[in-house]
Coordinates of N, CA and C in Angstrom, one line a residue:
X1 N 88.4 -116.9 -47.7 CA 89.7 -117.5 -47.7 C 90.8 -116.8 -48.5
X2 N 90.3 -116.2 -49.7 CA 91.2 -115.4 -50.4 C 91.7 -114.1 -49.7
X3 N 90.8 -113.6 -48.9 CA 91.2 -112.5 -48.1 C 92.2 -112.7 -47.0
X4 N 92.3 -113.9 -46.5 CA 93.2 -114.2 -45.4 C 94.6 -114.3 -45.8
X5 N 94.9 -114.8 -47.0 CA 96.3 -115.0 -47.4 C 97.0 -113.6 -47.5
X6 N 96.5 -112.5 -48.1 CA 97.3 -111.2 -48.0 C 97.5 -110.8 -46.7
X7 N 96.6 -111.1 -45.7 CA 96.7 -110.6 -44.4 C 97.9 -111.2 -43.7
X8 N 98.3 -112.5 -44.1 CA 99.4 -113.2 -43.4 C 100.8 -112.6 -43.9
X9 N 100.9 -112.0 -45.0 CA 102.1 -111.5 -45.5 C 102.9 -110.5 -44.6
X10 N 102.1 -109.5 -44.1 CA 102.8 -108.5 -43.2 C 103.3 -109.2 -41.9
X11 N 102.5 -110.2 -41.4 CA 103.0 -111.0 -40.2 C 104.2 -111.8 -40.5
X12 N 104.3 -112.4 -41.7 CA 105.5 -113.1 -42.0 C 106.7 -112.2 -42.2
X13 N 106.5 -111.0 -42.6 CA 107.6 -110.1 -42.8 C 108.1 -109.6 -41.4
X14 N 107.4 -109.6 -40.4 CA 107.7 -109.3 -39.1 C 108.3 -110.5 -38.3
X15 N 107.7 -111.7 -38.5 CA 108.1 -112.8 -37.6 C 109.5 -113.4 -38.1
X16 N 109.6 -113.4 -39.5 CA 110.9 -114.0 -40.0 C 112.1 -113.3 -39.5
X17 N 112.3 -112.0 -39.4 CA 113.5 -111.4 -38.8 C 113.6 -111.8 -37.4
X18 N 112.5 -111.9 -36.6 CA 112.6 -112.2 -35.2 C 113.2 -113.6 -35.0
X19 N 112.6 -114.5 -35.8 CA 113.1 -115.9 -35.8 C 114.6 -116.0 -36.0
X20 N 115.0 -115.2 -37.1 CA 116.5 -115.3 -37.4 C 117.3 -114.7 -36.2
X21 N 116.8 -113.6 -35.6 CA 117.6 -113.0 -34.5 C 117.6 -114.0 -33.3
X22 N 116.5 -114.8 -33.1 CA 116.4 -115.7 -32.0 C 117.4 -116.9 -32.3
X23 N 117.4 -117.3 -33.5 CA 118.4 -118.4 -33.9 C 119.8 -118.0 -33.7
X24 N 120.2 -116.7 -34.1 CA 121.6 -116.3 -33.8 C 121.8 -116.2 -32.3
X25 N 120.9 -115.7 -31.5 CA 121.2 -115.6 -30.1 C 121.4 -117.0 -29.5
X26 N 120.5 -118.0 -29.9 CA 120.7 -119.3 -29.3 C 122.0 -120.0 -29.7
X27 N 122.4 -119.7 -31.0 CA 123.7 -120.1 -31.4 C 124.9 -119.6 -30.7
X28 N 124.8 -118.3 -30.3 CA 125.9 -117.7 -29.4 C 125.8 -118.3 -28.1
X29 N 124.6 -118.5 -27.5 CA 124.5 -119.1 -26.1 C 125.0 -120.5 -26.1
X30 N 124.8 -121.3 -27.1 CA 125.3 -122.6 -27.1 C 126.9 -122.6 -27.2
X31 N 127.4 -121.6 -27.9 CA 128.9 -121.5 -28.0 C 129.5 -121.3 -26.7
X32 N 128.9 -120.3 -25.9 CA 129.5 -119.9 -24.6 C 129.3 -121.1 -23.6
X33 N 128.1 -121.9 -23.7 CA 128.0 -123.0 -22.8 C 128.9 -124.1 -23.1
X34 N 129.2 -124.3 -24.3 CA 130.2 -125.5 -24.7 C 131.6 -125.2 -24.6
X35 N 131.9 -123.9 -24.6 CA 133.3 -123.4 -24.5 C 133.9 -123.9 -23.2
X36 N 135.0 -124.6 -23.1 CA 135.5 -125.0 -21.7 C 135.9 -123.8 -20.9
X37 N 135.6 -123.8 -19.6 CA 135.9 -122.8 -18.7 C 137.4 -122.9 -18.3
X38 N 137.9 -122.0 -17.3 CA 139.2 -122.1 -17.0 C 139.6 -123.5 -16.3
X39 N 140.7 -124.0 -16.7 CA 141.0 -125.3 -16.3 C 141.4 -125.4 -14.8
X40 N 140.9 -126.4 -14.1 CA 141.2 -126.5 -12.7 C 142.6 -126.8 -12.5
X41 N 143.2 -126.4 -11.5 CA 144.7 -126.6 -11.2 C 144.9 -128.1 -11.1
X42 N 145.9 -128.6 -11.8 CA 146.2 -130.0 -11.8 C 147.2 -130.3 -10.5
X43 N 146.7 -131.2 -9.7 CA 147.5 -131.4 -8.4 C 148.3 -132.7 -8.4
X44 N 148.0 -133.6 -9.4 CA 148.7 -134.9 -9.4 C 150.1 -134.7 -9.4
X45 N 150.6 -133.7 -10.4 CA 152.1 -133.6 -10.5 C 152.8 -132.9 -9.4
X46 N 152.0 -132.3 -8.5 CA 152.5 -131.6 -7.4 C 152.6 -132.5 -6.1
X47 N 152.0 -133.7 -6.2 CA 151.9 -134.6 -5.0 C 153.2 -135.3 -4.7
X48 N 153.5 -135.4 -3.4 CA 154.7 -136.3 -3.0 C 154.2 -137.7 -3.3
X49 N 155.1 -138.4 -3.9 CA 154.9 -139.8 -4.4 C 154.8 -140.8 -3.2
X50 N 155.4 -140.5 -2.0 CA 155.4 -141.5 -0.9 C 154.2 -141.2 0.0
X51 N 153.6 -140.1 0.1 CA 152.6 -139.7 1.1 C 151.3 -139.2 0.5
X52 N 151.4 -138.8 -0.8 CA 150.2 -138.3 -1.5 C 149.8 -136.9 -0.9
X53 N 150.8 -136.2 -0.3 CA 150.7 -134.9 0.3 C 151.2 -133.9 -0.8
X54 N 150.9 -132.6 -0.5 CA 151.3 -131.5 -1.4 C 152.9 -131.3 -1.2
X55 N 153.5 -130.8 -2.2 CA 154.9 -130.3 -2.1 C 155.0 -129.1 -1.4
X56 N 156.2 -128.7 -1.0 CA 156.4 -127.4 -0.2 C 155.9 -126.1 -1.0
X57 N 156.0 -126.2 -2.2 CA 155.6 -124.9 -3.0 C 154.1 -124.6 -2.8
X58 N 153.3 -125.6 -2.4 CA 151.9 -125.4 -2.2 C 151.6 -124.4 -1.0
X59 N 152.6 -124.2 -0.1 CA 152.4 -123.4 1.0 C 152.4 -121.9 0.5
X60 N 153.1 -121.6 -0.5 CA 153.1 -120.2 -1.1 C 152.0 -119.9 -2.0
X61 N 151.4 -120.9 -2.5 CA 150.2 -120.8 -3.4 C 148.9 -121.0 -2.7
X62 N 148.6 -122.2 -2.5 CA 147.3 -122.5 -1.8 C 147.3 -122.0 -0.4
X63 N 148.5 -122.2 0.3 CA 148.6 -121.9 1.7 C 148.2 -120.3 1.8
X64 N 148.9 -119.5 1.1 CA 148.7 -118.1 1.3 C 147.2 -117.7 0.8
X65 N 146.7 -118.4 -0.1 CA 145.3 -118.2 -0.6 C 144.4 -118.5 0.6
X66 N 144.6 -119.6 1.4 CA 143.8 -119.9 2.5 C 143.9 -118.8 3.6
X67 N 145.2 -118.2 3.7 CA 145.4 -117.3 4.7 C 144.5 -116.0 4.3
X68 N 144.6 -115.6 3.1 CA 143.8 -114.4 2.7 C 142.3 -114.5 2.9
X69 N 141.9 -115.8 2.6 CA 140.3 -116.0 2.7 C 140.0 -116.0 4.2
X70 N 140.8 -116.6 5.1 CA 140.4 -116.5 6.5 C 140.6 -115.1 7.0
X71 N 141.6 -114.4 6.6 CA 141.7 -112.9 7.0 C 140.5 -112.1 6.5
X72 N 140.0 -112.4 5.3 CA 138.9 -111.7 4.8 C 137.7 -111.9 5.5
X73 N 137.6 -113.1 6.2 CA 136.4 -113.4 7.1 C 136.7 -113.1 8.5
X74 N 137.8 -112.5 8.8 CA 138.2 -112.3 10.2 C 138.2 -113.5 11.0
X75 N 138.7 -114.6 10.4 CA 138.9 -115.9 11.1 C 140.3 -116.2 11.3
X76 N 140.7 -117.1 12.3 CA 142.1 -117.5 12.4 C 142.4 -118.6 11.5
X77 N 143.6 -118.9 11.4 CA 144.3 -120.0 10.7 C 145.5 -120.6 11.5
X78 N 145.5 -121.8 11.7 CA 146.5 -122.4 12.5 C 147.4 -123.3 11.6
X79 N 148.7 -123.2 11.9 CA 149.8 -124.0 11.2 C 150.3 -125.0 12.2
X80 N 150.3 -126.3 11.8 CA 150.8 -127.4 12.7 C 152.0 -127.9 11.9
X81 N 153.1 -128.0 12.6 CA 154.4 -128.5 12.1 C 154.8 -129.8 12.8
X82 N 154.6 -130.9 12.1 CA 155.0 -132.2 12.7 C 156.4 -132.6 12.3
X83 N 157.2 -133.0 13.2 CA 158.6 -133.4 12.9 C 158.8 -134.9 13.4
X84 N 158.9 -135.8 12.5 CA 159.0 -137.3 12.7 C 160.5 -137.6 12.8
X85 N 161.2 -137.2 13.8 CA 162.6 -137.4 14.0 C 163.0 -138.8 13.7
X86 N 162.2 -139.8 14.2 CA 162.6 -141.1 14.2 C 162.4 -141.9 12.9
X87 N 161.9 -141.2 11.9 CA 161.7 -141.9 10.6 C 163.0 -142.4 10.1
X88 N 164.1 -141.7 10.3 CA 165.4 -142.1 9.8 C 165.9 -143.3 10.6
X89 N 165.6 -143.3 11.9 CA 165.9 -144.5 12.8 C 165.0 -145.8 12.4
X90 N 163.8 -145.5 11.9 CA 163.0 -146.7 11.4 C 163.7 -147.2 10.2
X91 N 164.2 -146.4 9.3 CA 164.9 -146.9 8.2 C 166.0 -147.7 8.5
X92 N 166.8 -147.3 9.4 CA 168.0 -148.1 9.9 C 167.6 -149.4 10.5
X93 N 166.6 -149.4 11.4 CA 166.2 -150.6 12.2 C 165.4 -151.5 11.4
X94 N 164.5 -151.1 10.6 CA 163.5 -152.0 9.9 C 163.6 -151.9 8.4
X95 N 164.4 -151.1 7.8 CA 164.5 -151.0 6.3 C 163.6 -150.0 5.7
X96 N 163.9 -149.7 4.4 CA 163.2 -148.7 3.6 C 161.8 -149.1 3.4
X97 N 161.4 -150.3 3.2 CA 160.1 -150.7 3.0 C 159.1 -150.3 4.1
X98 N 159.6 -150.6 5.4 CA 158.8 -150.2 6.5 C 158.6 -148.7 6.6
X99 N 159.7 -148.0 6.4 CA 159.6 -146.6 6.3 C 158.7 -146.0 5.4
X100 N 158.7 -146.5 4.2 CA 157.7 -146.1 3.2 C 156.3 -146.5 3.5
X101 N 156.1 -147.5 4.1 CA 154.7 -147.8 4.6 C 154.3 -147.0 5.7
X102 N 155.2 -146.6 6.6 CA 154.9 -145.6 7.6 C 154.5 -144.3 7.0
X103 N 155.3 -143.8 6.0 CA 155.0 -142.5 5.3 C 153.7 -142.5 4.6
X104 N 153.3 -143.7 4.1 CA 151.9 -143.8 3.6 C 150.9 -143.6 4.6
X105 N 151.0 -144.2 5.8 CA 150.1 -144.1 6.9 C 150.0 -142.6 7.4
X106 N 151.2 -142.0 7.5 CA 151.3 -140.5 8.0 C 150.6 -139.7 7.0
X107 N 150.8 -139.9 5.6 CA 150.1 -139.0 4.7 C 148.7 -139.2 4.7
X108 N 148.1 -140.4 4.9 CA 146.7 -140.6 4.9 C 146.0 -139.9 6.2
X109 N 146.7 -140.1 7.3 CA 146.1 -139.5 8.5 C 146.2 -137.9 8.5
X110 N 147.3 -137.4 8.0 CA 147.4 -136.0 7.9 C 146.4 -135.3 6.9
X111 N 146.1 -136.1 5.9 CA 145.1 -135.6 4.9 C 143.7 -135.6 5.6
X112 N 143.5 -136.6 6.4 CA 142.2 -136.6 7.2 C 142.1 -135.4 8.2
X113 N 143.3 -135.2 8.8 CA 143.4 -134.1 9.7 C 143.1 -132.7 9.1
X114 N 143.7 -132.5 7.9 CA 143.4 -131.3 7.2 C 142.0 -131.2 6.7
X115 N 141.4 -132.3 6.3 CA 140.0 -132.2 5.8 C 139.9 -131.6 4.5
X116 N 138.8 -131.3 4.0 CA 138.5 -130.8 2.7 C 138.9 -129.3 2.7
X117 N 138.8 -128.6 3.7 CA 139.1 -127.1 3.8 C 140.6 -126.8 4.1
X118 N 141.3 -127.8 4.6 CA 142.7 -127.4 4.9 C 143.7 -128.0 3.9
X119 N 144.9 -128.0 4.4 CA 146.1 -128.3 3.4 C 147.1 -129.1 4.2
X120 N 147.6 -130.2 3.6 CA 148.6 -131.0 4.2 C 149.9 -131.1 3.2
X121 N 151.0 -130.8 3.7 CA 152.2 -130.6 3.0 C 153.4 -131.4 3.5
X122 N 154.1 -132.1 2.7 CA 155.4 -132.7 3.2 C 156.5 -131.7 2.8
X123 N 157.2 -131.2 3.9 CA 158.3 -130.3 3.7 C 159.6 -130.9 3.3
X124 N 160.0 -132.0 4.0 CA 161.2 -132.7 3.7 C 161.1 -134.2 4.2
X125 N 162.2 -134.8 4.5 CA 162.3 -136.2 4.8 C 161.5 -136.5 6.0
X126 N 161.4 -135.5 7.0 CA 160.8 -135.9 8.3 C 159.8 -134.9 8.8
X127 N 159.6 -133.7 8.1 CA 158.7 -132.7 8.6 C 157.5 -132.5 7.6
X128 N 156.4 -132.2 8.3 CA 155.1 -132.1 7.6 C 154.4 -130.9 8.2
X129 N 153.6 -130.3 7.3 CA 152.8 -129.0 7.7 C 151.3 -129.4 7.4
X130 N 150.5 -128.9 8.4 CA 149.0 -129.0 8.0 C 148.5 -127.6 8.5
X131 N 147.6 -127.1 7.5 CA 147.0 -125.8 7.7 C 145.5 -126.1 8.0
X132 N 145.1 -125.5 9.1 CA 143.7 -125.6 9.4 C 143.0 -124.2 9.5
X133 N 142.3 -123.8 8.3 CA 141.7 -122.5 8.3 C 140.5 -122.5 9.2
X134 N 140.2 -121.3 9.7 CA 139.1 -121.1 10.7 C 139.2 -121.7 12.1
X135 N 140.5 -122.1 12.4 CA 140.7 -122.7 13.7 C 141.8 -121.9 14.4
X136 N 141.6 -121.5 15.7 CA 142.6 -121.0 16.5 C 143.4 -122.1 17.2
X137 N 144.4 -121.8 17.9 CA 145.3 -122.8 18.5 C 144.5 -123.9 19.4
X138 N 143.6 -123.4 20.2 CA 142.9 -124.4 21.1 C 142.0 -125.3 20.3
X139 N 141.3 -124.8 19.3 CA 140.4 -125.7 18.4 C 141.3 -126.6 17.6
X140 N 142.5 -126.1 17.1 CA 143.4 -127.0 16.4 C 143.9 -128.1 17.2
X141 N 144.2 -127.9 18.5 CA 144.8 -128.9 19.4 C 143.7 -129.9 19.7
X142 N 142.4 -129.5 19.8 CA 141.3 -130.4 20.0 C 141.1 -131.3 18.8
X143 N 141.3 -130.8 17.6 CA 141.1 -131.5 16.4 C 142.2 -132.5 16.3
X144 N 143.4 -132.2 16.6 CA 144.5 -133.1 16.8 C 144.2 -134.3 17.7
X145 N 143.8 -133.9 18.8 CA 143.5 -135.0 19.8 C 142.4 -135.9 19.3
X146 N 141.3 -135.4 18.7 CA 140.3 -136.2 18.3 C 140.5 -137.0 17.0
X147 N 141.5 -136.5 16.1 CA 141.8 -137.2 14.9 C 143.0 -138.1 15.0
X148 N 143.9 -137.7 15.8 CA 145.2 -138.4 15.8 C 145.5 -139.1 17.2
X149 N 144.6 -138.8 18.2 CA 144.8 -139.4 19.5 C 145.6 -138.6 20.5
X150 N 145.7 -138.9 21.6 CA 146.4 -138.2 22.7 C 147.1 -139.3 23.6
X151 N 148.4 -139.4 23.5 CA 149.4 -138.5 22.6 C 149.2 -139.0 21.2
X152 N 149.6 -138.0 20.3 CA 149.5 -138.2 18.9 C 150.5 -139.3 18.4
X153 N 150.0 -140.3 17.8 CA 150.9 -141.4 17.4 C 150.5 -142.0 16.0
X154 N 151.5 -142.6 15.3 CA 151.3 -143.1 14.0 C 151.9 -144.5 14.0
X155 N 151.0 -145.5 13.8 CA 151.5 -146.9 13.9 C 151.5 -147.6 12.6
X156 N 152.4 -148.5 12.4 CA 152.3 -149.5 11.3 C 152.2 -150.9 11.9
X157 N 151.0 -151.4 11.7 CA 150.8 -152.8 12.3 C 151.3 -153.9 11.3
X158 N 152.0 -154.8 11.9 CA 152.4 -156.0 11.1 C 151.7 -157.3 11.6
X159 N 152.2 -158.4 11.2 CA 151.7 -159.6 11.4 C 151.7 -160.0 12.9
X160 N 152.8 -159.6 13.6 CA 153.0 -159.9 15.0 C 153.2 -158.6 15.9
X161 N 153.9 -157.7 15.3 CA 154.3 -156.5 16.1 C 153.8 -155.2 15.4
X162 N 154.2 -154.1 16.0 CA 153.9 -152.9 15.3 C 155.0 -151.9 15.5
X163 N 155.2 -150.9 14.7 CA 156.2 -149.9 14.7 C 155.4 -148.6 15.0
X164 N 155.8 -147.8 16.0 CA 155.1 -146.7 16.3 C 156.0 -145.5 16.4
X165 N 155.6 -144.3 15.7 CA 156.5 -143.1 15.9 C 155.5 -142.0 16.5
X166 N 156.1 -141.2 17.3 CA 155.3 -140.1 17.9 C 156.1 -138.7 17.5
X167 N 155.5 -137.8 16.8 CA 156.3 -136.7 16.4 C 156.4 -135.6 17.4
X168 N 157.4 -134.7 17.1 CA 157.4 -133.4 17.8 C 156.3 -132.6 17.1
X169 N 155.6 -131.7 17.8 CA 154.6 -130.8 17.3 C 154.7 -129.4 17.6
X170 N 154.7 -128.5 16.6 CA 154.6 -127.0 16.9 C 153.3 -126.6 16.4
X171 N 152.6 -125.7 17.1 CA 151.4 -125.0 16.7 C 151.4 -123.5 16.7
X172 N 151.2 -122.8 15.7 CA 151.1 -121.3 15.7 C 149.8 -120.9 15.0
X173 N 149.2 -119.9 15.4 CA 148.0 -119.3 14.8 C 148.2 -117.9 14.3
X174 N 147.4 -117.4 13.4 CA 147.6 -116.1 12.9 C 147.2 -115.1 13.9
X175 N 147.8 -113.9 13.6 CA 147.5 -112.7 14.4 C 147.1 -111.6 13.3
X176 N 146.9 -110.4 13.8 CA 146.6 -109.4 12.8 C 147.7 -108.9 12.0
X177 N 149.0 -109.4 12.5 CA 150.2 -108.9 11.8 C 150.7 -110.0 10.9
X178 N 150.0 -111.1 10.8 CA 150.5 -112.2 9.9 C 150.4 -111.9 8.5
X179 N 151.5 -112.0 7.8 CA 151.5 -111.6 6.3 C 151.5 -112.8 5.4
X180 N 152.0 -113.9 5.9 CA 152.2 -115.1 5.0 C 152.2 -116.4 5.7
X181 N 152.0 -117.5 5.1 CA 152.2 -118.7 5.7 C 153.7 -119.0 6.0
X182 N 154.5 -118.5 5.3 CA 156.0 -118.6 5.4 C 156.4 -117.9 6.8
X183 N 155.7 -116.9 7.2 CA 155.9 -116.2 8.4 C 155.5 -117.1 9.6
X184 N 154.4 -117.8 9.4 CA 154.0 -118.8 10.5 C 154.9 -119.9 10.6
X185 N 155.4 -120.4 9.5 CA 156.4 -121.5 9.5 C 157.7 -121.1 10.2
X186 N 158.1 -119.8 10.0 CA 159.3 -119.3 10.6 C 159.1 -119.3 12.1
X187 N 157.9 -119.0 12.5 CA 157.6 -118.9 14.0 C 157.7 -120.3 14.6
X188 N 157.2 -121.3 13.8 CA 157.3 -122.7 14.3 C 158.8 -123.1 14.4
X189 N 159.6 -122.8 13.4 CA 160.9 -123.1 13.4 C 161.7 -122.5 14.5
X190 N 161.3 -121.3 15.0 CA 162.0 -120.5 16.1 C 161.4 -121.0 17.4
X191 N 160.4 -121.9 17.4 CA 160.1 -122.3 18.7 C 158.5 -122.6 18.7
X192 N 157.7 -121.6 18.5 CA 156.3 -121.8 18.4 C 155.8 -122.4 19.8
X193 N 154.9 -123.3 19.7 CA 154.5 -124.1 20.8 C 154.9 -125.4 20.6
X194 N 156.2 -125.6 20.6 CA 156.8 -126.9 20.3 C 157.0 -127.8 21.5
X195 N 156.8 -129.1 21.3 CA 157.0 -130.0 22.3 C 157.1 -131.4 21.7
X196 N 158.0 -132.2 22.3 CA 158.1 -133.7 21.9 C 157.0 -134.4 22.6
X197 N 156.1 -135.1 21.8 CA 155.1 -135.8 22.4 C 155.5 -137.1 23.1
X198 N 156.5 -137.8 22.7 CA 156.9 -138.9 23.3 C 158.1 -139.5 22.5
X199 N 159.0 -140.3 23.0 CA 160.2 -140.7 22.4 C 159.7 -141.9 21.5
X200 N 160.5 -142.2 20.5 CA 160.4 -143.4 19.7 C 160.5 -144.7 20.5
X201 N 159.6 -145.6 20.3 CA 159.7 -146.9 20.9 C 160.2 -148.0 20.0
X202 N 161.4 -148.4 20.0 CA 161.9 -149.5 19.1 C 161.2 -150.8 19.4
X203 N 161.0 -151.5 18.3 CA 160.3 -152.8 18.5 C 161.1 -153.9 17.7
X204 N 160.8 -155.1 17.9 CA 161.6 -156.2 17.3 C 161.6 -156.1 15.8
X205 N 162.7 -156.7 15.2 CA 162.9 -156.6 13.8 C 161.9 -157.4 13.0
X206 N 161.0 -158.1 13.7 CA 160.2 -159.0 12.9 C 159.2 -158.4 12.0
X207 N 159.1 -157.0 12.1 CA 158.2 -156.3 11.2 C 159.0 -155.9 10.0
X208 N 158.9 -156.6 8.9 CA 159.7 -156.5 7.7 C 158.9 -156.3 6.4
X209 N 157.5 -156.3 6.5 CA 156.7 -156.2 5.3 C 155.7 -155.2 5.4

């Protein structure tokens, strides 16, 4: 037994520094694991309060980022421009409350149309943009028909009647020369594949809530 104790001393002199280095390494590892990573972009402040959609500035940030990603994968991207001309008339006929409820419906349905990979933006009082990455024009039109109906309509149901608006729609898709989402939007404003889906159908004033 007495001979065993001196034999342990060299082992201790080797093990102790190793344990110290291991403890230091674990401490550094814990620091990096607990250190917060880059903050995710805050979107709440950028949302339109009436629709829950992104503000126009998102087209130059998130929109162009989606464009670059699809171009990097050699995939198309489609931009849909909805113009609800008759929202102003709804305000005159039925009041601000009804218009705001319609805006909420429009926002929810356009978010579903965009899906998790796309982007839905409110441009101004009556115009909205949806970006569909990975989809050419024909695929985008099929998605519109399946998600929004044909013709595309947005309804606000009341206790007895309903208010319905049908937007004008322009659809453009990227080409090899597309530089930005702003360029696609300009094409829509210049004509694109624009068409009025159906005129506004006025209904009785009984819808007031």
